[in-house]
PDB file of C-alpha atoms in Angstrom:
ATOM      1  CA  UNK A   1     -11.348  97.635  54.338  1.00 50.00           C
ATOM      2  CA  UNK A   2     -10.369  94.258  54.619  1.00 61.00           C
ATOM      3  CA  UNK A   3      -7.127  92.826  54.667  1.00 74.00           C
ATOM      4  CA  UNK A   4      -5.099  89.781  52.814  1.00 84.00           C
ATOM      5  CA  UNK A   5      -4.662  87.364  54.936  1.00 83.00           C
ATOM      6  CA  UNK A   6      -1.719  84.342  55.071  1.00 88.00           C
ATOM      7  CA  UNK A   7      -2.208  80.829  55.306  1.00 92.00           C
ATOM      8  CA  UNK A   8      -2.819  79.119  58.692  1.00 93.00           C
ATOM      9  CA  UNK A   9       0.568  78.122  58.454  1.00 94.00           C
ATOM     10  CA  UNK A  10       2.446  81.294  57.579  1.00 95.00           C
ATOM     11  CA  UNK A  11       0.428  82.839  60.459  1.00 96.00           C
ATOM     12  CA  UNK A  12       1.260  80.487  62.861  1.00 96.00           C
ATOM     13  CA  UNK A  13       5.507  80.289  61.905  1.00 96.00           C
ATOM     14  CA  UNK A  14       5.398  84.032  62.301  1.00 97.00           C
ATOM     15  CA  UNK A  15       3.323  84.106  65.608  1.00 97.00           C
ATOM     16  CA  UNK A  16       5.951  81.285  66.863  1.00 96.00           C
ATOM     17  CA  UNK A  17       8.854  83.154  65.824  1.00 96.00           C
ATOM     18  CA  UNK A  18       7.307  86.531  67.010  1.00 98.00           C
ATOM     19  CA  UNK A  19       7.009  84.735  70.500  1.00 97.00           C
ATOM     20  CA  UNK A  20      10.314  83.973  70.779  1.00 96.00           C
ATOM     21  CA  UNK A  21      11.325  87.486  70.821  1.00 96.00           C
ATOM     22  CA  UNK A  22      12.206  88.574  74.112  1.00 96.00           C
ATOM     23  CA  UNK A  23      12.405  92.486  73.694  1.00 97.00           C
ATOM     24  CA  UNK A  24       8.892  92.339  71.783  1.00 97.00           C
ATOM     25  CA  UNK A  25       7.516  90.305  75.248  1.00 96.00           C
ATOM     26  CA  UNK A  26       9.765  92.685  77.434  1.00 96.00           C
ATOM     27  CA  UNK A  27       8.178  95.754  75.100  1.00 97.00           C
ATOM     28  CA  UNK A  28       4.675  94.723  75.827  1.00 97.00           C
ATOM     29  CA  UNK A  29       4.095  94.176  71.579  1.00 98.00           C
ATOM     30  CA  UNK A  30       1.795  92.137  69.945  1.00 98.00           C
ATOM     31  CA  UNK A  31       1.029  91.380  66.085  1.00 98.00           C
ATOM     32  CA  UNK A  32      -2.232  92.379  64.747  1.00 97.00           C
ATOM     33  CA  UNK A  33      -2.318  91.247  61.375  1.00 97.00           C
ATOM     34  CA  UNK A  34      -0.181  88.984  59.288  1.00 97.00           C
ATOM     35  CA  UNK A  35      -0.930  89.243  55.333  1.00 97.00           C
ATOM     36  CA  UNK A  36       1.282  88.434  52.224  1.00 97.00           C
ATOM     37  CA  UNK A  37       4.227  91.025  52.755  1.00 97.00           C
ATOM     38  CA  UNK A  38       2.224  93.008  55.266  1.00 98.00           C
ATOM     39  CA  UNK A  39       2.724  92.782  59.156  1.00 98.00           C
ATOM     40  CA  UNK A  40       1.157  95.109  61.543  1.00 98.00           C
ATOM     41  CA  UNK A  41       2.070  95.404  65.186  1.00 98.00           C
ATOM     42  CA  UNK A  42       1.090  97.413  67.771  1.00 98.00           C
ATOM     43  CA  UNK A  43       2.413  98.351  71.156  1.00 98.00           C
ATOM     44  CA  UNK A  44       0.378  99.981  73.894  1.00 98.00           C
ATOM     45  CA  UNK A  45       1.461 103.726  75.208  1.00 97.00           C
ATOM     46  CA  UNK A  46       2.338 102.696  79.194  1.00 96.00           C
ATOM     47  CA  UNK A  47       5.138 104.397  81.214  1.00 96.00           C
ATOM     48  CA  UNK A  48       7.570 101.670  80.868  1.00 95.00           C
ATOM     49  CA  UNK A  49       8.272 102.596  77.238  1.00 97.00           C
ATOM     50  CA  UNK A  50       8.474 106.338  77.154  1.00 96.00           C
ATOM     51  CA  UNK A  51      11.079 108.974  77.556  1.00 96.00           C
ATOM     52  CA  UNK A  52      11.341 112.105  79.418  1.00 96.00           C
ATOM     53  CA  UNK A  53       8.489 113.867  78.100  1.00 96.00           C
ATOM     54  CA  UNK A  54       6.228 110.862  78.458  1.00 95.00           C
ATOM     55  CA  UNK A  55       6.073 110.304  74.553  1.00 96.00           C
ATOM     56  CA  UNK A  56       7.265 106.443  73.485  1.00 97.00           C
ATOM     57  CA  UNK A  57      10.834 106.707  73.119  1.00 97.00           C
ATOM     58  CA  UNK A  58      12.186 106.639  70.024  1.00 97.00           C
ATOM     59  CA  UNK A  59      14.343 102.641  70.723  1.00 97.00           C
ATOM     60  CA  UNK A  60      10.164 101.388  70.996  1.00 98.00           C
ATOM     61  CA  UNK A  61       9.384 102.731  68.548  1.00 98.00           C
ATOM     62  CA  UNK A  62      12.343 101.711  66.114  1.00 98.00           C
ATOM     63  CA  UNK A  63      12.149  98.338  67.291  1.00 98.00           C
ATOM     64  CA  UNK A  64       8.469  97.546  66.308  1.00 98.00           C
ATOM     65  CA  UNK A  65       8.906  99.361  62.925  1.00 98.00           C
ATOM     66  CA  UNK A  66      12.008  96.659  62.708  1.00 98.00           C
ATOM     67  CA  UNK A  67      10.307  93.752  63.557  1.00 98.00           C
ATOM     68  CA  UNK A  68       6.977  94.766  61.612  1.00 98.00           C
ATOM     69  CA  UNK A  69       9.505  95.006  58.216  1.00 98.00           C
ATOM     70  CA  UNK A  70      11.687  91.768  59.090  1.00 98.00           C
ATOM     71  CA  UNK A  71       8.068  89.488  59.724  1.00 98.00           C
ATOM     72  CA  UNK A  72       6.703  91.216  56.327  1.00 98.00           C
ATOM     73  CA  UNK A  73       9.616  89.418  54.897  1.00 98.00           C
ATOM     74  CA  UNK A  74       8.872  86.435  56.314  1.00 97.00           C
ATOM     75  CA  UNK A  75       5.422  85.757  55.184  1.00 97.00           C
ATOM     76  CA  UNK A  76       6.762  85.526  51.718  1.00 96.00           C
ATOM     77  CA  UNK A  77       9.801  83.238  52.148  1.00 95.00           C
ATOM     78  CA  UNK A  78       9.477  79.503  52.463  1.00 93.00           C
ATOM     79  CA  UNK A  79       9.723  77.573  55.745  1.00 91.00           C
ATOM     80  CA  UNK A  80      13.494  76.561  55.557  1.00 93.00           C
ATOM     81  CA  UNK A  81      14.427  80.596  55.745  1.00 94.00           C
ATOM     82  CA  UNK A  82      14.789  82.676  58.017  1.00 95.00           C
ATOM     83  CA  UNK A  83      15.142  86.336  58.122  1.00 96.00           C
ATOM     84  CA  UNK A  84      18.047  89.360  59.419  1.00 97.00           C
ATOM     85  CA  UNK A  85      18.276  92.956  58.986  1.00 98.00           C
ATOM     86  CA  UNK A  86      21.101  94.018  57.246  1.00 97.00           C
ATOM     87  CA  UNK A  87      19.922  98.005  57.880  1.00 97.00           C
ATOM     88  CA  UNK A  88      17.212 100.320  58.194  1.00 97.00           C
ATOM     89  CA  UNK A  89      16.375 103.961  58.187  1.00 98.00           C
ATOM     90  CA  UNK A  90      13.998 105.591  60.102  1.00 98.00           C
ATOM     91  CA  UNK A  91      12.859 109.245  60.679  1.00 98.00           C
ATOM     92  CA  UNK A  92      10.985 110.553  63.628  1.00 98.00           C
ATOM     93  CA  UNK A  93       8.512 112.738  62.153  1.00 98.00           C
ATOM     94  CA  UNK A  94       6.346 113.530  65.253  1.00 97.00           C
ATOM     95  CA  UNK A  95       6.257 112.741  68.982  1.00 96.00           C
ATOM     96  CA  UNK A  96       4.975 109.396  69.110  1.00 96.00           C
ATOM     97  CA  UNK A  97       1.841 110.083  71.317  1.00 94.00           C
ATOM     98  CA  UNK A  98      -1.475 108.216  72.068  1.00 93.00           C
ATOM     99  CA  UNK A  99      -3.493 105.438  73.274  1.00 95.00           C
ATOM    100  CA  UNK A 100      -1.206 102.884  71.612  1.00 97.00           C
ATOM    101  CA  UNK A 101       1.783 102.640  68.145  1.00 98.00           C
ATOM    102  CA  UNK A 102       0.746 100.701  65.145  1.00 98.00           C
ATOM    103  CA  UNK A 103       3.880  99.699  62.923  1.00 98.00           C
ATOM    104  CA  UNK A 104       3.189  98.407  59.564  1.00 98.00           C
ATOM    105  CA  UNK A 105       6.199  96.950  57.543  1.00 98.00           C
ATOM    106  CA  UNK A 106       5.604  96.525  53.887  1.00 98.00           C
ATOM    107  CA  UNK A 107       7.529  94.372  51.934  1.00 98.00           C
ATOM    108  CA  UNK A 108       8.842  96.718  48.618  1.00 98.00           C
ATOM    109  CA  UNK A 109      10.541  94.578  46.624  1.00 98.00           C
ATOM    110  CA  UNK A 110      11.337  90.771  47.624  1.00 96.00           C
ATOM    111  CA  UNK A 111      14.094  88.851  46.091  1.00 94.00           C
ATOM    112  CA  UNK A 112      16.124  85.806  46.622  1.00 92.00           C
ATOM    113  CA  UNK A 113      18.893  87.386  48.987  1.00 95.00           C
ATOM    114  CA  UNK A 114      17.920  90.641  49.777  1.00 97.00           C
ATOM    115  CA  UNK A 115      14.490  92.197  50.807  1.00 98.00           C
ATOM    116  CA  UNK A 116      13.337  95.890  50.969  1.00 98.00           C
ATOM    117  CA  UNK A 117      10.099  96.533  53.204  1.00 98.00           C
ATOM    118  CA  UNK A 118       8.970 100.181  53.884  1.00 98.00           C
ATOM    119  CA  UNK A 119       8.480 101.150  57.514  1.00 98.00           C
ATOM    120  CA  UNK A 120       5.420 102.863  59.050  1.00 98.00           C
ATOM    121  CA  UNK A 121       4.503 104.090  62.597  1.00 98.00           C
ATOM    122  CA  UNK A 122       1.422 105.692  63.334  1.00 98.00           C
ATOM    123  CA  UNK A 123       0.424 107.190  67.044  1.00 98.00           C
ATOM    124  CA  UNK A 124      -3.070 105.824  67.445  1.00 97.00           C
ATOM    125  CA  UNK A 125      -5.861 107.828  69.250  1.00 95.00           C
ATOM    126  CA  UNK A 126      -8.575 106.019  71.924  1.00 93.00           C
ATOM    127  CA  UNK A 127     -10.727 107.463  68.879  1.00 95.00           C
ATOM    128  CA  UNK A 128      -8.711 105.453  66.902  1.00 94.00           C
ATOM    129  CA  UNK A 129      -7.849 108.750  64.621  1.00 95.00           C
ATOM    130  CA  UNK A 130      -3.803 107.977  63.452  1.00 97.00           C
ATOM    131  CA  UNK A 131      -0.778 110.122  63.039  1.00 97.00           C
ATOM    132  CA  UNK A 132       1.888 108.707  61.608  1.00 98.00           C
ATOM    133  CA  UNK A 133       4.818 109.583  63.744  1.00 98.00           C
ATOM    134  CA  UNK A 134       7.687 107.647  62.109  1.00 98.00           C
ATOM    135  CA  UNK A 135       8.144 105.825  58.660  1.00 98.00           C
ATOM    136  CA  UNK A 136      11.977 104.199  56.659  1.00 98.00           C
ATOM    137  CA  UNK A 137      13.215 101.917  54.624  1.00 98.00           C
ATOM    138  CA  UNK A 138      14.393  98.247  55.768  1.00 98.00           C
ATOM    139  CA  UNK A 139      16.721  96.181  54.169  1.00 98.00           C
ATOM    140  CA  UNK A 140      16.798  92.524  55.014  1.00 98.00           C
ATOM    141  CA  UNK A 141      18.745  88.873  54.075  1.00 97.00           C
ATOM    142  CA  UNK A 142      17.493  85.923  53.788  1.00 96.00           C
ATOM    143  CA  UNK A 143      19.398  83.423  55.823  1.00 95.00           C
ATOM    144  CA  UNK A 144      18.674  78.953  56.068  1.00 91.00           C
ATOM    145  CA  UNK A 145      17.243  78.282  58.852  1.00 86.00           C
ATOM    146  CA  UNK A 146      19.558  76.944  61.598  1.00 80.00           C
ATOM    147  CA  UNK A 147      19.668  73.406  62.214  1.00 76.00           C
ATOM    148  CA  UNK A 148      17.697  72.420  65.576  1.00 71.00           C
TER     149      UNK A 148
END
């Protein structure tokens, strides 16, 4: 299935923004796909990022589902915004387990101040078969862009 895709431009603001994140460098992330209200990131399974048990702790996985919701905000604002979370939500529905995560953040409803994206984390297999270990809800404000 293929997906929507953003304009060069979108792509590259959100790629430049994404860069700038240092826990998402220090985290080993990296976006896979940037569509209208869609953002899909993915962070490889190494021991740097698990817990005790050798599953991906729960603050990895939290943060990618974060930052998959806040760029699916993004995409749809124009280039003089900028984005925060205000909250999220997010239940741990299995040990996140497997070759690599894939968060997808889905934009819900967009509006003028506030945003609401839904949250998804799936483990992924080296099959590539998916279980989707955590999912919430996001809510986000859009803020001007500070002056540079």
């Amino acid at each position: 299935m293929e997906q929507e895709q953003t304009s060069p431009a979108v792509q590259k603001r959100v790629q430049d923004s994404f860069d700038l994140q240092g826990l998402m460098s220090h985290l080993g992330a990296r976006i896979t796909h940037i569509g209208p209200g869609r953002v899909h990131i993915v962070l490889p399974a190494r021991p740097e990022v698990t817990q005790q048990h050798g599953y991906i702790h729960a603050g990895a996985t939290s943060a990618i589902a974060d930052s998959a919701g806040g760029y699916a905000a993004l995409t749809l604002f124009d280039e003089e915004s900028e984005v925060l979370t205000v909250e999220y939500k997010i239940n741990l529905l299995a040990p996140a387990a497997g070759h690599h995560l894939e968060a997808i953040g889905t934009v819900l409803k967009p509006g003028r101040t506030l945003t609401v994206c839904q949250l998804e984390v799936y483990g992924v297999q080296a099959d590539g078969a998916k279980v989707l270990v955590a999912n919430g809800r996001q809510s986000l404000i859009r803020v001007d862009r500070p002056a540079e």
